Tab-separated table of N, CA and C and ligand atoms in Angstrom:
chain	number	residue	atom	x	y	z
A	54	UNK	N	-78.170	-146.780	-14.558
A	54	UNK	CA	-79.051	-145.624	-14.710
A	54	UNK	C	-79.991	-145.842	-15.880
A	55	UNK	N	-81.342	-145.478	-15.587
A	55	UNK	CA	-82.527	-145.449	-16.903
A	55	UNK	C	-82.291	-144.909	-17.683
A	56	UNK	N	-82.591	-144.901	-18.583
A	56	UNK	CA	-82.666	-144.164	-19.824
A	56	UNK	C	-83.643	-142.737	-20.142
A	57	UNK	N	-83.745	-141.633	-19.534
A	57	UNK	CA	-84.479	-140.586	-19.055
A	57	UNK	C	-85.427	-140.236	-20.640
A	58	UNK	N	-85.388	-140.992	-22.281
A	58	UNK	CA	-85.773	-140.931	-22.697
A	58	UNK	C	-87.159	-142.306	-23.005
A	59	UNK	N	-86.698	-143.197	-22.889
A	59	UNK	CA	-87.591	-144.562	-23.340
A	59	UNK	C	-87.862	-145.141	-21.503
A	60	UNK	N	-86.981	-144.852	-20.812
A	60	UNK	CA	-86.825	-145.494	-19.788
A	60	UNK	C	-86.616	-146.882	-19.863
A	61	UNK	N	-85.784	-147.372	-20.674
A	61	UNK	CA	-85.072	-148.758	-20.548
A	61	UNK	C	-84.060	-148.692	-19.074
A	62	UNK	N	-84.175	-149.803	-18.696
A	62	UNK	CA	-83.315	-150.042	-16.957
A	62	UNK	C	-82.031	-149.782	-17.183
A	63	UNK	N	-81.506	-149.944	-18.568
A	63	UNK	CA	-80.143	-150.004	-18.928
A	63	UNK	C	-79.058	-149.304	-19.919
A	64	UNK	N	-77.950	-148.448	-19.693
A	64	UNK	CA	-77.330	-147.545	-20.479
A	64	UNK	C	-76.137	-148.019	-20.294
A	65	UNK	N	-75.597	-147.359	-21.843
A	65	UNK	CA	-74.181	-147.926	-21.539
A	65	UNK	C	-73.268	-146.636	-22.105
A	66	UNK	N	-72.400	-146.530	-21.028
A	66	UNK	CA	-71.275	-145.241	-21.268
A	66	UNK	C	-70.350	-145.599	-22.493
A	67	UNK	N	-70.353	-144.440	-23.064
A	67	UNK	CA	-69.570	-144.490	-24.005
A	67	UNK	C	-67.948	-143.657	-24.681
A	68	UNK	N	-68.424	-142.950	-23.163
A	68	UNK	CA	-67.143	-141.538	-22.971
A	68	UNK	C	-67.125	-141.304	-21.359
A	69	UNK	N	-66.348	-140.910	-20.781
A	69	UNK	CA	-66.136	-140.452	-19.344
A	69	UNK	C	-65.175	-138.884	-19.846
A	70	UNK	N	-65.229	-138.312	-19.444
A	70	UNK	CA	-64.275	-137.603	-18.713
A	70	UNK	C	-64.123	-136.677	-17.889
A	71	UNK	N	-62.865	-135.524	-17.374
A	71	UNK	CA	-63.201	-135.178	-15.977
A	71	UNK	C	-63.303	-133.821	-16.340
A	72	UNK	N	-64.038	-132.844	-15.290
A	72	UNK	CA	-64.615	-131.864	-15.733
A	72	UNK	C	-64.422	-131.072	-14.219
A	73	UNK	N	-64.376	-129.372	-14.541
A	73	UNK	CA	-64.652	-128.893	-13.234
A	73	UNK	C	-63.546	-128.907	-12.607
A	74	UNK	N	-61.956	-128.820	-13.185
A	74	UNK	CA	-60.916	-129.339	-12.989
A	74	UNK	C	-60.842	-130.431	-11.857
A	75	UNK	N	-61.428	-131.557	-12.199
A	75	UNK	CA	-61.367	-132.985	-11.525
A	75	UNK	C	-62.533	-132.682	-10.558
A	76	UNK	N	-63.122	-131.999	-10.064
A	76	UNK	CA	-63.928	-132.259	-9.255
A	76	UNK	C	-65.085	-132.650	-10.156
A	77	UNK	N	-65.233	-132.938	-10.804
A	77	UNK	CA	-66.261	-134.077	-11.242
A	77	UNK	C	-66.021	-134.738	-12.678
A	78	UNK	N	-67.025	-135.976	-12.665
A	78	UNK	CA	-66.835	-136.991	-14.002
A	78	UNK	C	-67.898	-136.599	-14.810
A	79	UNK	N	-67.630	-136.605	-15.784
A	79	UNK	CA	-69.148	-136.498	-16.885
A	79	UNK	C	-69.130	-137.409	-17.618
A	80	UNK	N	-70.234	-138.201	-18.149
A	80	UNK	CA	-70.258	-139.355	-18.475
A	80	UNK	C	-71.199	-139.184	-20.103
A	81	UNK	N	-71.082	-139.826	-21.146
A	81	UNK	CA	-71.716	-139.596	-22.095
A	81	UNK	C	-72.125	-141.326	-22.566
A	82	UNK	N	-73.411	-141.241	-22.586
A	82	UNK	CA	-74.381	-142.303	-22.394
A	82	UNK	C	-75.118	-142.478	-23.486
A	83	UNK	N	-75.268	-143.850	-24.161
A	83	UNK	CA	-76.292	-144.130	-24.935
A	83	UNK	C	-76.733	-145.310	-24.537
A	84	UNK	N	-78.149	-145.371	-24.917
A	84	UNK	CA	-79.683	-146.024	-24.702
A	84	UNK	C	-79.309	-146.749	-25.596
A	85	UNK	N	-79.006	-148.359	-25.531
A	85	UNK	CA	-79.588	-149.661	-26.513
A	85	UNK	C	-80.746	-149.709	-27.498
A	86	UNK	N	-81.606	-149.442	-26.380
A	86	UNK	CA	-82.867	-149.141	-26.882
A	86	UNK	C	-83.546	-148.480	-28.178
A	87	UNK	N	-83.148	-147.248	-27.547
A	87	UNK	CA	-83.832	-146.161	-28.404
A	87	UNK	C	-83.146	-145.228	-29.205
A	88	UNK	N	-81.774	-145.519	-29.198
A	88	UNK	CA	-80.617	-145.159	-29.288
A	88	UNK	C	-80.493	-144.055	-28.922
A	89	UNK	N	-80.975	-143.257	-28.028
A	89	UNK	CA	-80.864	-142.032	-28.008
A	89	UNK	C	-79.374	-141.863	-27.159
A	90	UNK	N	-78.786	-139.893	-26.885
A	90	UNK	CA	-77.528	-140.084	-26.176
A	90	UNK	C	-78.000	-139.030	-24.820
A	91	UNK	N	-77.570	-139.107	-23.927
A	91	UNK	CA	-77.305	-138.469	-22.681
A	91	UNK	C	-76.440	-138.345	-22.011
A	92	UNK	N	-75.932	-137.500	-20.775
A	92	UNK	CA	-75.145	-137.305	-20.413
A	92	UNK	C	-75.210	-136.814	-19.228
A	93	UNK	N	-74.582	-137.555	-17.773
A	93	UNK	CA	-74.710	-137.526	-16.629
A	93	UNK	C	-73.379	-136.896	-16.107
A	94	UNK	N	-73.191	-136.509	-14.797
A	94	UNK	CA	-72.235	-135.998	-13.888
A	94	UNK	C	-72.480	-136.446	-13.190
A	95	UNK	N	-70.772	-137.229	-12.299
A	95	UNK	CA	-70.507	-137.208	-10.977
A	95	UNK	C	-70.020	-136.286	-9.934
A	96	UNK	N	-70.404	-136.074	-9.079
A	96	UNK	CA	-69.867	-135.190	-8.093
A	96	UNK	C	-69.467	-135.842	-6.786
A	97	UNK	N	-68.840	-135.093	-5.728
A	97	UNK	CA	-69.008	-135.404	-4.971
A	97	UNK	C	-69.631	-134.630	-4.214
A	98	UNK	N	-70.781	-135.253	-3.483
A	98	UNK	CA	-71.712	-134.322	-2.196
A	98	UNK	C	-71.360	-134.117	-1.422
A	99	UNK	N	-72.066	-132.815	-1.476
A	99	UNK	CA	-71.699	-131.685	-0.276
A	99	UNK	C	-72.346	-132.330	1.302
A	100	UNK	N	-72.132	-132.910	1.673
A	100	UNK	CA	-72.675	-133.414	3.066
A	100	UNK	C	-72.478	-132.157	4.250
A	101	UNK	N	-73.835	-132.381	4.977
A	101	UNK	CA	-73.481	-131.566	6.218
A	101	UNK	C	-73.647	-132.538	7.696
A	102	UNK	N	-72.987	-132.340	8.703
A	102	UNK	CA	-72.750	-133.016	9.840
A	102	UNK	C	-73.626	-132.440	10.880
A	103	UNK	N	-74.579	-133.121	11.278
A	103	UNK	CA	-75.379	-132.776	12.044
A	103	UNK	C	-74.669	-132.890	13.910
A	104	UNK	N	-74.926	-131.976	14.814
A	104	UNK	CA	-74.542	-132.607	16.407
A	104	UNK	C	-74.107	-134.025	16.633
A	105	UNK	N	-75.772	-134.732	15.636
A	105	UNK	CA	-76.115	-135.919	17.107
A	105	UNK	C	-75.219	-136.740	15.618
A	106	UNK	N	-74.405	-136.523	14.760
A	106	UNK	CA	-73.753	-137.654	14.342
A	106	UNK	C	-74.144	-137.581	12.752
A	107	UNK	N	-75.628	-137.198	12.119
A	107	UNK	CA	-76.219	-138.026	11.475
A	107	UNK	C	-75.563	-136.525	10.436
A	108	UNK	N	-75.243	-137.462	8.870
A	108	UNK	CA	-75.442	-136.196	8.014
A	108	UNK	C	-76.352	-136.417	6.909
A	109	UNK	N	-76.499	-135.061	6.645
A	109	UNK	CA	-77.553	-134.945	5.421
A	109	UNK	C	-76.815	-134.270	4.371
A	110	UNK	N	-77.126	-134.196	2.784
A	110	UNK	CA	-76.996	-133.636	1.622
A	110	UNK	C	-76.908	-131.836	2.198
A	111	UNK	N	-76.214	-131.311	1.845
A	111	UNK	CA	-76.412	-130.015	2.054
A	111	UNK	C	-77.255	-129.428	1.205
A	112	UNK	N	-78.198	-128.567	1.135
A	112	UNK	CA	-79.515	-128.059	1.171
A	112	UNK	C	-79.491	-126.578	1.316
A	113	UNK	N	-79.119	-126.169	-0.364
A	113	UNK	CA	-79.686	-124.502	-0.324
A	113	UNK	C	-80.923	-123.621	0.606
A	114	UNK	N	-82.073	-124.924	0.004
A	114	UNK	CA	-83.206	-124.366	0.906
A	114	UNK	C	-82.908	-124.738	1.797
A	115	UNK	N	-82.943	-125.254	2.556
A	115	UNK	CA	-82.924	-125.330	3.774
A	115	UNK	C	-82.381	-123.716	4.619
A	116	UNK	N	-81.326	-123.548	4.018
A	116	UNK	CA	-80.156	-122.513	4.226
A	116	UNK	C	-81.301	-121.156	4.314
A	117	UNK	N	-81.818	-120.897	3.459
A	117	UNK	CA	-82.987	-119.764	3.223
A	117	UNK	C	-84.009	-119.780	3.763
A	118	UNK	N	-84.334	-120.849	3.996
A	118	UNK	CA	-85.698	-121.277	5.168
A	118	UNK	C	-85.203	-121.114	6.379
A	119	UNK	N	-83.942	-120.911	6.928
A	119	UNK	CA	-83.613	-120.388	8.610
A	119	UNK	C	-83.267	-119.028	8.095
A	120	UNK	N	-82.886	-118.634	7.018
A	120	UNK	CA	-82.349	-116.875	7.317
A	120	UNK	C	-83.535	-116.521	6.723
A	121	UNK	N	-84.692	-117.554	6.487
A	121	UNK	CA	-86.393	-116.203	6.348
A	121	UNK	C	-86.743	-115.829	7.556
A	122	UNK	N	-86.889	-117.139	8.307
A	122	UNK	CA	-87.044	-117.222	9.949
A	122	UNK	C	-86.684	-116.224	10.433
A	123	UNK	N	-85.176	-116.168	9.652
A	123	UNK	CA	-84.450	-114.868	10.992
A	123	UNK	C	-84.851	-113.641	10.488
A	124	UNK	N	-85.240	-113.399	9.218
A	124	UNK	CA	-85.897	-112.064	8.457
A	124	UNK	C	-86.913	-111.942	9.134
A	125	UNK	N	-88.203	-112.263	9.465
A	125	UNK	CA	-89.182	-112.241	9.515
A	125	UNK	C	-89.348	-110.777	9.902
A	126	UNK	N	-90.409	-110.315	9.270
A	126	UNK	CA	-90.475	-108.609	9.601
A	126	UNK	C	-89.335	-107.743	9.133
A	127	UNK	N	-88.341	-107.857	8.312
A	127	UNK	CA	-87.373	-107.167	8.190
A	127	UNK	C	-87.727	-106.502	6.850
A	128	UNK	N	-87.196	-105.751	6.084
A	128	UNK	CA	-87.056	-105.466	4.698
A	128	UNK	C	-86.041	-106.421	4.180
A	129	UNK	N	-86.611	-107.395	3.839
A	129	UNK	CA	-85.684	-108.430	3.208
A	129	UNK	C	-85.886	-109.772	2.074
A	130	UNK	N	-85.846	-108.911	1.037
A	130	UNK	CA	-86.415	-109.825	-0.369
A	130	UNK	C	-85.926	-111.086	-0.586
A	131	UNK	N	-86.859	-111.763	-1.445
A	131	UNK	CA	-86.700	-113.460	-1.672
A	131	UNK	C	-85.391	-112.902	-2.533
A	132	UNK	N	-85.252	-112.353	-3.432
A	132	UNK	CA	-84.170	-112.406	-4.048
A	132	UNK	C	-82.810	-112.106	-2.918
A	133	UNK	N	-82.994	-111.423	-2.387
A	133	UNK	CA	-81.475	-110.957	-1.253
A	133	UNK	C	-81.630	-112.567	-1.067
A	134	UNK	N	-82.771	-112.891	-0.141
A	134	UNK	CA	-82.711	-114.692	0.114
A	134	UNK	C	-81.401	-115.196	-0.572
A	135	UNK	N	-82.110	-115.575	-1.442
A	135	UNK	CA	-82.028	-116.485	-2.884
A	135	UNK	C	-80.131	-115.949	-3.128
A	136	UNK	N	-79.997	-115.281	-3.084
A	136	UNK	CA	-78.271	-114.357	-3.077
A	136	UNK	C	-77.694	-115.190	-2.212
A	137	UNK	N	-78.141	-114.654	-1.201
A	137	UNK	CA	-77.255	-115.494	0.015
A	137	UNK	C	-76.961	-117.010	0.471
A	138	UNK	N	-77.938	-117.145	-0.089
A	138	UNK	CA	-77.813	-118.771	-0.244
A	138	UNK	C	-77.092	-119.231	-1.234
A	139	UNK	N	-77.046	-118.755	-2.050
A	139	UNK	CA	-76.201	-119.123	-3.317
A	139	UNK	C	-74.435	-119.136	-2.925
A	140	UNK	N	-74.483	-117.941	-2.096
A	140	UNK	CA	-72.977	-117.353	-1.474
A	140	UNK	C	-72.423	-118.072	-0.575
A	141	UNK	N	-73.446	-118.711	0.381
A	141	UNK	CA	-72.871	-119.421	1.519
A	141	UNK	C	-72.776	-120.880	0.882
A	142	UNK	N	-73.256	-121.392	-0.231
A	142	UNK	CA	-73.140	-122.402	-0.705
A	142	UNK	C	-71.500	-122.578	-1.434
A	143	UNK	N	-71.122	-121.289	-2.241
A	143	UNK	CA	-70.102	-121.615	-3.215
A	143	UNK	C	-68.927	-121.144	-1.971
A	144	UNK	N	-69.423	-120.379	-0.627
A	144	UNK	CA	-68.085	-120.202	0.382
A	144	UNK	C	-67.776	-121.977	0.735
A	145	UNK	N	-69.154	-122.558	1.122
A	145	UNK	CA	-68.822	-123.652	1.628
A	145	UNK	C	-68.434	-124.883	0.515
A	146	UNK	N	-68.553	-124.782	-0.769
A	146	UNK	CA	-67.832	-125.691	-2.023
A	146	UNK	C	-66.550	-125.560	-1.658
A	147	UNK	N	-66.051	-123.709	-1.994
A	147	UNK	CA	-64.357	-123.461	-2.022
A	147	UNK	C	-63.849	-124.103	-0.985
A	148	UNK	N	-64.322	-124.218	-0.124
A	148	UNK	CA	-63.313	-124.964	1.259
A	148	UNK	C	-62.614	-126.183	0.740
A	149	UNK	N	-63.477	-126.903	-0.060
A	149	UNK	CA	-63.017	-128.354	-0.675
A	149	UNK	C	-63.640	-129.472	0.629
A	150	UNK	N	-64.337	-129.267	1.465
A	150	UNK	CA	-64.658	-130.118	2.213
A	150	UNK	C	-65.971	-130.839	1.704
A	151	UNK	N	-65.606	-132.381	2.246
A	151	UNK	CA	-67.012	-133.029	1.231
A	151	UNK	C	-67.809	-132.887	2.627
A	152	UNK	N	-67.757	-132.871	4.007
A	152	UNK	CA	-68.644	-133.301	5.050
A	152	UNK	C	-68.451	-131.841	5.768
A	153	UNK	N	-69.461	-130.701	6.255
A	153	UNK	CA	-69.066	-129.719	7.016
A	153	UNK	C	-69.887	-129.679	8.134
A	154	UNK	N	-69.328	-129.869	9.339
A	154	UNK	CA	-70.356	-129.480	10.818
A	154	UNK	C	-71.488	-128.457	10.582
A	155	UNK	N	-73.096	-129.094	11.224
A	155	UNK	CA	-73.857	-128.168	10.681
A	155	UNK	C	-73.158	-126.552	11.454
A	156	UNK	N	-72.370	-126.306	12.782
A	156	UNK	CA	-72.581	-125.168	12.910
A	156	UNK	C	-71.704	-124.186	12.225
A	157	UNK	N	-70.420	-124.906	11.484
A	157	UNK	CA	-69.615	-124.047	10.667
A	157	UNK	C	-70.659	-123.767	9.588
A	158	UNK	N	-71.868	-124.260	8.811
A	158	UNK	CA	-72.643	-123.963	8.382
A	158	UNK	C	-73.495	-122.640	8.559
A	159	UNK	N	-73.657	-122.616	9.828
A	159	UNK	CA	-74.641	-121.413	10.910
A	159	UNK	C	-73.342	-119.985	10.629
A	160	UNK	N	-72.451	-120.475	10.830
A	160	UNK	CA	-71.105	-119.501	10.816
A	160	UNK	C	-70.840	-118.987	9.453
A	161	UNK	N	-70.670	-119.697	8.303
A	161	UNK	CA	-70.613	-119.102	6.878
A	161	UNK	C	-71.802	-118.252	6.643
A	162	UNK	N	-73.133	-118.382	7.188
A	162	UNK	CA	-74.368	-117.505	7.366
A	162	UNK	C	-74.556	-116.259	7.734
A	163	UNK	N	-73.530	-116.127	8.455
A	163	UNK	CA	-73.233	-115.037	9.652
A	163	UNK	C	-72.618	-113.832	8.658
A	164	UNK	N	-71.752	-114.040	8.221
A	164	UNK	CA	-70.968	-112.777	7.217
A	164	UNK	C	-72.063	-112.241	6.245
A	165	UNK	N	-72.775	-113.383	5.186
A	165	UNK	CA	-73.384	-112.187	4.244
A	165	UNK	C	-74.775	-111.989	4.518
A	166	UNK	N	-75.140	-112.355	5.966
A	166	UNK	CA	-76.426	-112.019	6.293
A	166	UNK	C	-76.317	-110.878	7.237
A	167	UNK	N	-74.706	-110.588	7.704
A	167	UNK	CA	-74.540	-109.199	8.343
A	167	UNK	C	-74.685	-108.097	7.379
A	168	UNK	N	-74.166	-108.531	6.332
A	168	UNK	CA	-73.832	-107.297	5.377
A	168	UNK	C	-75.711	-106.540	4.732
A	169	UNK	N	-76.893	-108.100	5.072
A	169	UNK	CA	-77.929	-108.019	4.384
A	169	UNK	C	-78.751	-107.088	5.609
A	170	UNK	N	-79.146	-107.888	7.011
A	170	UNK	CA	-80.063	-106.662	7.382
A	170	UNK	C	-79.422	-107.576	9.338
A	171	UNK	N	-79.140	-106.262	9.853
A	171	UNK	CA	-78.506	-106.575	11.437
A	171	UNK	C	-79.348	-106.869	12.460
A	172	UNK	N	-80.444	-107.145	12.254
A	172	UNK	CA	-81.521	-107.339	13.443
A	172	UNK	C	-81.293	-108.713	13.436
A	173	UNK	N	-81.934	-109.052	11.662
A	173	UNK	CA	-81.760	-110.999	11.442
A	173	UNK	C	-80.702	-111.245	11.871
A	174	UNK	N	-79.129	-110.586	11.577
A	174	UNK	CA	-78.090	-110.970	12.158
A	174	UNK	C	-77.761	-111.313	13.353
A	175	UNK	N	-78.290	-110.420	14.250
A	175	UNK	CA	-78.428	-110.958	15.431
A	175	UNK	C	-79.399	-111.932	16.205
A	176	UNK	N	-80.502	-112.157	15.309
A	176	UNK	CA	-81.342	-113.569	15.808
A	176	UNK	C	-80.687	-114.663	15.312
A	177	UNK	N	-79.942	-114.693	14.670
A	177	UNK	CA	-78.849	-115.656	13.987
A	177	UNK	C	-77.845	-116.033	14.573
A	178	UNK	N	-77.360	-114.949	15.136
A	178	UNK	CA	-75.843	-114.736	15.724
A	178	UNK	C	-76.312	-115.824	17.402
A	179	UNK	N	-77.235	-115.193	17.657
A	179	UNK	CA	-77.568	-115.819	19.092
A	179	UNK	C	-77.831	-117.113	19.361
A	180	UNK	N	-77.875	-117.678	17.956
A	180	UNK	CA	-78.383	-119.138	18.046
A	180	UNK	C	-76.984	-119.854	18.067
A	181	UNK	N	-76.336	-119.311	16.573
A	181	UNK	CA	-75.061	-120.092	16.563
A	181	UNK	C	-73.804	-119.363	17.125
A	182	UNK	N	-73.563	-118.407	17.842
A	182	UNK	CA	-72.547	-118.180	18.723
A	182	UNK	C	-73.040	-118.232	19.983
A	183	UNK	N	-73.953	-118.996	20.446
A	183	UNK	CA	-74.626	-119.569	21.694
A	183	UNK	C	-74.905	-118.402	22.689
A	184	UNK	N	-75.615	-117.462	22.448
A	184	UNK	CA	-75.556	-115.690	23.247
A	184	UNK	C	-75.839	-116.723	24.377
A	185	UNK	N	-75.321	-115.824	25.732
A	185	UNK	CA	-76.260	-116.342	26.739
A	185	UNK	C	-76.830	-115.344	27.616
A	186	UNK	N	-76.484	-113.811	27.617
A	186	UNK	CA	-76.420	-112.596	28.264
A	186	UNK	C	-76.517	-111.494	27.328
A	187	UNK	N	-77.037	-110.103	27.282
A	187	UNK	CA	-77.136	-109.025	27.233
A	187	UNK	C	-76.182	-108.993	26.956
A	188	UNK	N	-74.801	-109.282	27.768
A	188	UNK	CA	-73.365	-108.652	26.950
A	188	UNK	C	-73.068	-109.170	26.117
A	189	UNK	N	-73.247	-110.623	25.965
A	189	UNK	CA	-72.930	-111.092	24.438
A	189	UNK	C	-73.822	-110.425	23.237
A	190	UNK	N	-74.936	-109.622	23.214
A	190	UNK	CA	-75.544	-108.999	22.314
A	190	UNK	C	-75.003	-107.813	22.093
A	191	UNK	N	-74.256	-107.045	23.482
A	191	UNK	CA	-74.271	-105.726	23.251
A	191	UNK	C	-72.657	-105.597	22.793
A	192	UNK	N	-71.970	-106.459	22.767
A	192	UNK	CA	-70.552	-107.186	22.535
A	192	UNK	C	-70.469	-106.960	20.680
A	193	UNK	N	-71.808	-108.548	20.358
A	193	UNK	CA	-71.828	-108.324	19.096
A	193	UNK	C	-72.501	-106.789	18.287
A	194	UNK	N	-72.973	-106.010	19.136
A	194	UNK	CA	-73.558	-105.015	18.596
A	194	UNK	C	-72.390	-103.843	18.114
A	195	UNK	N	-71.264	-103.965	19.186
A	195	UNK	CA	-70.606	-102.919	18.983
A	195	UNK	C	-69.407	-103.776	18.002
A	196	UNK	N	-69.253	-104.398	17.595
A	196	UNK	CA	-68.514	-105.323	16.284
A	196	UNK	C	-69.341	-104.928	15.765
A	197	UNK	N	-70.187	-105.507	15.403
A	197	UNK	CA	-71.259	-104.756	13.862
A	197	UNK	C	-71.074	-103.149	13.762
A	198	UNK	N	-71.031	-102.401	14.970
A	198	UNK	CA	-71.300	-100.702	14.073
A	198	UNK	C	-69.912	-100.468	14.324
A	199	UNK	N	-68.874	-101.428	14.665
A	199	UNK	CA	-67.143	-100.937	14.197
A	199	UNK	C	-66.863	-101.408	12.969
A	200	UNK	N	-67.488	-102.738	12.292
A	200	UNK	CA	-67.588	-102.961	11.174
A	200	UNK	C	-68.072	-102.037	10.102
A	201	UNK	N	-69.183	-101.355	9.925
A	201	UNK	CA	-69.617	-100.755	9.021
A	201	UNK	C	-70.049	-99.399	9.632
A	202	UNK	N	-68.971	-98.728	9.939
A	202	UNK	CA	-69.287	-97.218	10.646
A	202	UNK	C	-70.083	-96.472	9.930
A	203	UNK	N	-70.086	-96.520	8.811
A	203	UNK	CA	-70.996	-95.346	7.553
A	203	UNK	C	-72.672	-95.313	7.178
A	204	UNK	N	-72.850	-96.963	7.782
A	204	UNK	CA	-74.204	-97.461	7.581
A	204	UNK	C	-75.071	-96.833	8.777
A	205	UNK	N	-74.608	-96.643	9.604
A	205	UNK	CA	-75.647	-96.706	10.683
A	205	UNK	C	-76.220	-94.823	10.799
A	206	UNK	N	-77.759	-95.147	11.307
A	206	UNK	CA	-78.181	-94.066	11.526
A	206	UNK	C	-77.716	-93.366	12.361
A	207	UNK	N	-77.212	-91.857	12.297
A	207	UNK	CA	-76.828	-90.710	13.541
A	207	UNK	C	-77.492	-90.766	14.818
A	208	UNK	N	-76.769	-91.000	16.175
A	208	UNK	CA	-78.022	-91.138	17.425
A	208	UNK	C	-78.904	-89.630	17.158
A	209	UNK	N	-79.957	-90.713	18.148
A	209	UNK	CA	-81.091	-89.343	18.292
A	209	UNK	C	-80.746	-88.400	19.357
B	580	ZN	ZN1	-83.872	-145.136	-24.406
């Protein structure tokens, strides 16, 4: 690793230890060079498992860039965003899994984007619980207002 101060090609550790109760290394680094000190972390990445095989780094944004999609037109702030992404990130850390199928991904989405606004929920819901009919909407509809009986508006 460079030296993020002089940028010499070369550092040399001078401390390790483990941090985060073992889930990661922290490393304490000095520059030959310039003598300066720094200090890096190992982790292990959060990988996500795509269908066709391939995985990628798991990706907050990303995560917020499909539940804007599913907002679109809703009352639904960058900050709520920005919340939920944060939430479905530390649900999917606690698991302890380093590699997670993207659709258990789509599925950790599902809980605190019900609680955020039920329309997006259900443009969500339809993608990753594969709707294929009216009854699978009107199925998940009546789970959502047995879930939160108090929220919903009085019929007209
Ligand atoms: Zn340096």
């Amino acid at each position: 690793m460079h030296c993020p101060f002089c940028r010499n090609p070369d550092t040399k550790v001078i401390d390790s230890r483990s941090a985060d109760d073992g889930a990661a290394i922290r490393r304490r680094r000095s520059c030959p060079e310039c003598g300066k000190r720094f200090t890096t972390q190992e982790n292990v990445l959060l990988m996500v498992a795509k269908r066709s095989g391939v995985t990628e780094p798991f990706s907050r944004e990303k995560i917020v860039a499909g539940v804007r999609r599913a907002c679109q037109g809703r009352p639904v702030g960058e900050d709520a965003l920005a919340k939920l992404g944060q939430r479905v990130e530390e649900a999917l850390r606690a698991t302890g899994a380093a590699e997670i199928p993207s659709h258990e991904v789509g599925l950790a989405i599902l809980g605190p984007l019900g609680e955020l606004d039920e329309v997006a929920y259900l443009r969500f819901a339809s993608v990753y619980r594969s709707f294929e009919s009216l009854d699978d909407f009107a199925r998940e509809i009546d789970e959502l207002r047995q879930r939160a009986p108090g929220e919903h508006a009085p019929p007209r």
